[in-house]
Short mmCIF file of C-alpha atoms in Angstrom, two decimals:
data_model
loop_
_atom_site.label_atom_id
_atom_site.label_comp_id
_atom_site.label_asym_id
_atom_site.label_seq_id
_atom_site.Cartn_x
_atom_site.Cartn_y
_atom_site.Cartn_z
CA UNK A 102 11.07 7.13 9.74
CA UNK A 103 8.23 5.11 11.19
CA UNK A 104 8.69 1.36 11.09
CA UNK A 105 6.08 -1.34 10.84
CA UNK A 106 7.05 -4.96 11.34
CA UNK A 107 5.25 -8.17 10.51
CA UNK A 108 5.74 -11.61 11.94
CA UNK A 109 6.28 -14.12 10.56
CA UNK A 110 7.79 -13.03 7.25
CA UNK A 111 6.73 -16.31 5.72
CA UNK A 112 4.73 -19.30 6.86
CA UNK A 113 3.73 -22.65 5.43
CA UNK A 114 0.73 -24.40 6.90
CA UNK A 115 -1.46 -27.36 6.13
CA UNK A 116 -4.94 -27.01 4.77
CA UNK A 117 -7.51 -26.69 7.53
CA UNK A 118 -5.23 -25.13 10.11
CA UNK A 119 -5.23 -21.52 11.31
CA UNK A 120 -2.42 -19.03 11.00
CA UNK A 121 -1.88 -15.80 12.92
CA UNK A 122 0.05 -12.87 11.46
CA UNK A 123 1.19 -10.00 13.67
CA UNK A 124 1.61 -6.40 12.63
CA UNK A 125 3.43 -4.01 14.95
CA UNK A 126 4.20 -0.31 14.76
CA UNK A 127 7.61 -0.16 16.38
CA UNK A 128 8.18 3.51 17.13
CA UNK A 129 4.77 5.12 16.96
CA UNK A 130 1.19 4.58 18.00
CA UNK A 131 -1.09 3.78 15.13
CA UNK A 132 -4.66 4.97 15.34
CA UNK A 133 -5.63 2.87 12.37
CA UNK A 134 -4.20 -0.27 10.83
CA UNK A 135 -5.08 -1.83 7.50
CA UNK A 136 -4.73 -5.32 6.11
CA UNK A 137 -4.13 -6.04 2.44
CA UNK A 138 -3.74 -9.17 0.37
CA UNK A 139 -1.73 -9.42 -2.82
CA UNK A 140 -1.75 -12.33 -5.24
CA UNK A 141 1.18 -12.85 -7.62
CA UNK A 142 1.46 -10.19 -10.33
CA UNK A 143 -1.60 -8.41 -8.98
CA UNK A 144 -2.15 -5.23 -7.04
CA UNK A 145 -2.88 -4.92 -3.34
CA UNK A 146 -6.43 -5.53 -2.30
CA UNK A 147 -7.66 -3.90 0.90
CA UNK A 148 -9.22 -6.49 3.20
CA UNK A 149 -10.12 -4.56 6.32
CA UNK A 150 -9.61 -1.44 8.40
CA UNK A 151 -8.85 -1.84 12.08
CA UNK A 152 -9.04 0.69 14.90
CA UNK A 153 -7.71 -0.03 18.38
CA UNK A 154 -10.37 -1.34 20.70
CA UNK A 155 -13.11 -1.64 18.13
CA UNK A 156 -14.25 -4.20 15.59
CA UNK A 157 -12.59 -4.23 12.23
CA UNK A 158 -14.44 -2.99 9.17
CA UNK A 159 -14.19 -5.48 6.33
CA UNK A 160 -14.31 -4.69 2.64
CA UNK A 161 -17.04 -6.17 0.54
CA UNK A 162 -16.41 -9.79 -0.29
CA UNK A 163 -13.98 -10.43 2.56
CA UNK A 164 -15.24 -13.07 4.99
CA UNK A 165 -14.90 -11.72 8.50
CA UNK A 166 -15.32 -15.15 10.07
CA UNK A 167 -12.42 -16.46 8.03
CA UNK A 168 -10.08 -13.50 8.44
CA UNK A 169 -10.20 -12.56 12.11
CA UNK A 170 -8.66 -9.22 12.97
CA UNK A 171 -7.80 -8.14 16.48
CA UNK A 172 -6.43 -4.70 17.28
CA UNK A 173 -5.61 -5.01 20.94
CA UNK A 174 -3.35 -1.98 21.31
CA UNK A 175 -2.15 1.08 19.45
CA UNK A 176 0.93 -0.83 18.34
CA UNK A 177 -0.37 -4.30 17.54
CA UNK A 178 -2.91 -5.76 15.16
CA UNK A 179 -3.25 -9.44 14.30
CA UNK A 180 -4.80 -11.22 11.35
CA UNK A 181 -5.80 -14.84 11.82
CA UNK A 182 -6.60 -16.89 8.75
CA UNK A 183 -8.89 -19.62 10.01
CA UNK A 184 -9.26 -22.99 8.35
CA UNK A 185 -6.80 -21.99 5.68
CA UNK A 186 -7.07 -23.47 2.19
CA UNK A 187 -4.63 -23.36 -0.74
CA UNK A 188 -6.57 -20.49 -2.32
CA UNK A 189 -5.70 -18.39 0.77
CA UNK A 190 -2.03 -18.59 -0.20
CA UNK A 191 -1.01 -15.00 -0.76
CA UNK A 192 1.16 -12.11 0.35
CA UNK A 193 -0.46 -10.39 3.34
CA UNK A 194 0.58 -6.82 4.07
CA UNK A 195 -0.40 -4.53 6.90
CA UNK A 196 -0.10 -0.78 7.16
CA UNK A 197 -0.48 1.72 9.96
CA UNK A 198 -1.53 5.31 10.06
CA UNK A 199 -1.27 8.05 12.65
CA UNK A 200 -4.14 10.45 13.18
CA UNK A 201 -3.81 13.70 11.23
CA UNK A 202 -0.97 12.32 9.13
CA UNK A 203 -1.51 11.36 5.52
CA UNK A 204 1.21 8.80 5.11
CA UNK A 205 0.57 5.10 5.62
CA UNK A 206 3.49 3.02 6.81
CA UNK A 207 3.57 -0.47 5.39
CA UNK A 208 4.98 -3.64 6.83
CA UNK A 209 7.30 -5.89 4.81
CA UNK A 210 4.57 -8.45 4.23
CA UNK A 211 3.97 -12.08 5.18
CA UNK A 212 3.96 -14.77 2.55
CA UNK A 213 1.47 -17.49 3.39
CA UNK A 214 1.56 -20.83 1.62
CA UNK A 215 -1.16 -23.34 2.37
CA UNK A 216 -0.41 -26.91 1.32
CA UNK B 250 -12.41 0.78 -8.32
CA UNK B 251 -9.04 2.48 -8.21
CA UNK B 252 -10.38 5.61 -9.96
CA UNK B 253 -6.99 6.39 -11.45
CA UNK B 254 -5.43 5.40 -14.76
CA UNK B 255 -1.73 4.79 -15.23
CA UNK B 256 0.35 3.26 -18.02
CA UNK B 257 1.14 -0.37 -17.37
CA UNK B 258 4.87 0.09 -17.77
CA UNK B 259 7.57 2.65 -18.48
CA UNK B 260 11.28 2.51 -19.07
CA UNK B 261 13.98 4.94 -18.18
CA UNK B 262 17.74 5.16 -18.25
CA UNK B 263 19.78 5.55 -15.12
CA UNK B 264 20.47 9.15 -14.06
CA UNK B 265 17.77 10.52 -16.35
CA UNK B 266 14.53 12.11 -15.15
CA UNK B 267 11.35 10.06 -15.19
CA UNK B 268 7.84 11.42 -15.52
CA UNK B 269 5.14 9.00 -14.42
CA UNK B 270 1.66 10.14 -15.45
CA UNK B 271 -1.63 9.50 -13.70
CA UNK B 272 -5.13 10.34 -14.82
CA UNK B 273 -7.82 10.98 -12.23
CA UNK B 274 -10.43 12.80 -14.27
CA UNK B 275 -13.28 12.20 -11.78
CA UNK B 276 -11.41 13.51 -8.77
CA UNK B 277 -13.42 15.52 -6.28
CA UNK B 278 -12.32 18.72 -4.63
CA UNK B 279 -11.29 17.12 -1.36
CA UNK B 280 -9.50 14.04 -2.72
CA UNK B 281 -5.80 13.83 -2.06
CA UNK B 282 -3.42 12.30 -4.58
CA UNK B 283 -0.98 9.83 -3.10
CA UNK B 284 1.94 8.03 -4.70
CA UNK B 285 3.39 4.84 -3.30
CA UNK B 286 5.88 2.46 -4.79
CA UNK B 287 6.48 -1.23 -4.25
CA UNK B 288 9.66 -3.15 -4.84
CA UNK B 289 9.34 -6.89 -5.51
CA UNK B 290 8.31 -8.94 -2.47
CA UNK B 291 8.13 -5.88 -0.23
CA UNK B 292 5.42 -3.73 1.24
CA UNK B 293 4.66 -0.43 -0.49
CA UNK B 294 6.61 2.68 0.41
CA UNK B 295 5.19 6.20 0.59
CA UNK B 296 6.59 8.54 -2.04
CA UNK B 297 4.64 11.78 -1.96
CA UNK B 298 1.14 13.24 -1.75
CA UNK B 299 -0.61 16.46 -2.68
CA UNK B 300 -3.93 18.22 -2.97
CA UNK B 301 -3.69 21.18 -5.33
CA UNK B 302 -0.20 22.62 -5.34
CA UNK B 303 2.93 21.00 -6.68
CA UNK B 304 4.93 19.25 -4.00
CA UNK B 305 8.59 18.39 -3.58
CA UNK B 306 10.35 16.11 -1.16
CA UNK B 307 13.66 14.30 -1.01
CA UNK B 308 12.35 11.42 -3.10
CA UNK B 309 10.37 13.07 -5.86
CA UNK B 310 8.22 15.91 -7.08
CA UNK B 311 4.50 15.85 -7.73
CA UNK B 312 3.09 18.09 -10.42
CA UNK B 313 -0.69 18.45 -10.26
CA UNK B 314 -2.59 19.81 -13.23
CA UNK B 315 -4.52 23.00 -12.68
CA UNK B 316 -7.85 21.21 -13.18
CA UNK B 317 -6.59 18.38 -10.95
CA UNK B 318 -7.65 15.76 -13.46
CA UNK B 319 -4.13 14.47 -13.83
CA UNK B 320 -0.81 14.50 -12.07
CA UNK B 321 2.77 13.52 -12.76
CA UNK B 322 5.30 12.00 -10.44
CA UNK B 323 8.79 13.18 -11.27
CA UNK B 324 11.91 11.32 -10.29
CA UNK B 325 14.68 13.78 -11.04
CA UNK B 326 17.48 11.27 -11.54
CA UNK B 327 16.45 7.66 -11.77
CA UNK B 328 18.64 5.06 -10.15
CA UNK B 329 18.47 1.30 -10.37
CA UNK B 330 16.91 1.31 -6.89
CA UNK B 331 13.96 3.26 -8.27
CA UNK B 332 12.83 0.27 -10.31
CA UNK B 333 9.45 -0.58 -8.80
CA UNK B 334 5.71 -0.51 -9.36
CA UNK B 335 4.43 3.01 -8.78
CA UNK B 336 0.85 3.48 -7.62
CA UNK B 337 -1.13 6.68 -7.97
CA UNK B 338 -4.05 6.70 -5.53
CA UNK B 339 -6.95 9.02 -4.85
CA UNK B 340 -7.95 9.25 -1.23
CA UNK B 341 -11.07 11.09 -0.17
CA UNK B 342 -10.74 11.33 3.58
CA UNK B 343 -11.69 7.76 4.43
CA UNK B 344 -8.01 6.94 5.08
CA UNK B 345 -8.43 3.90 2.84
CA UNK B 346 -6.02 3.47 -0.05
CA UNK B 347 -7.45 1.64 -3.05
CA UNK B 348 -4.58 0.40 -5.18
CA UNK B 349 -4.89 0.13 -8.93
CA UNK B 350 -2.52 -1.76 -11.17
CA UNK B 351 0.19 0.88 -11.09
CA UNK B 352 3.06 1.52 -13.48
CA UNK B 353 6.00 -0.83 -13.53
CA UNK B 354 9.11 1.28 -13.95
CA UNK B 355 12.19 -0.34 -15.41
CA UNK B 356 15.47 1.54 -15.09
CA UNK B 357 18.17 0.61 -17.55
CA UNK B 358 21.83 0.95 -16.53
#
């Protein structure tokens, strides 16, 4: 089946620094990629939808200047958390979708801890 | 707004069938019903999806009520590896999946 990878799998950073998370579709070209955030014991919350070559569409309440999304190719999307603070500590998950297919393929997630 | 209602938790015994219910009483005619599951500290995994007819695949079966206001995910023989949070999601063509709280399935050996 289709595989989506994320890098890094976990990261610890200091407050005020920026962190970049990569999401790659390994064996298929993804027309659309999605970024989610999940706090402990909570459900996934959709942050943004990203299409290759165009600006990401952010969900209401998600700060686009803080969570920068770049979708440079059909196999790579990146999420940069700028000026991270402890409240940004969370599990970040990406997913990818192929046009005309209904299934979304999820990455294994990246655990971000901001100290 | 997840627009679906699921029990918070369910328990099953290993090798027995499990029926996970989902209520989506305000579903529109073009909304698909998707099921995903998530094991601890992992990304979700696709299970099955359907529109009107019942669906079967290697993982599970999806039974959709005739009025489409509810559906049931059926795991025919639960194993310990099926212990996860199961999410029932309506998707109306926007490609976006809005996750609710899901049902935490515990499988007893």
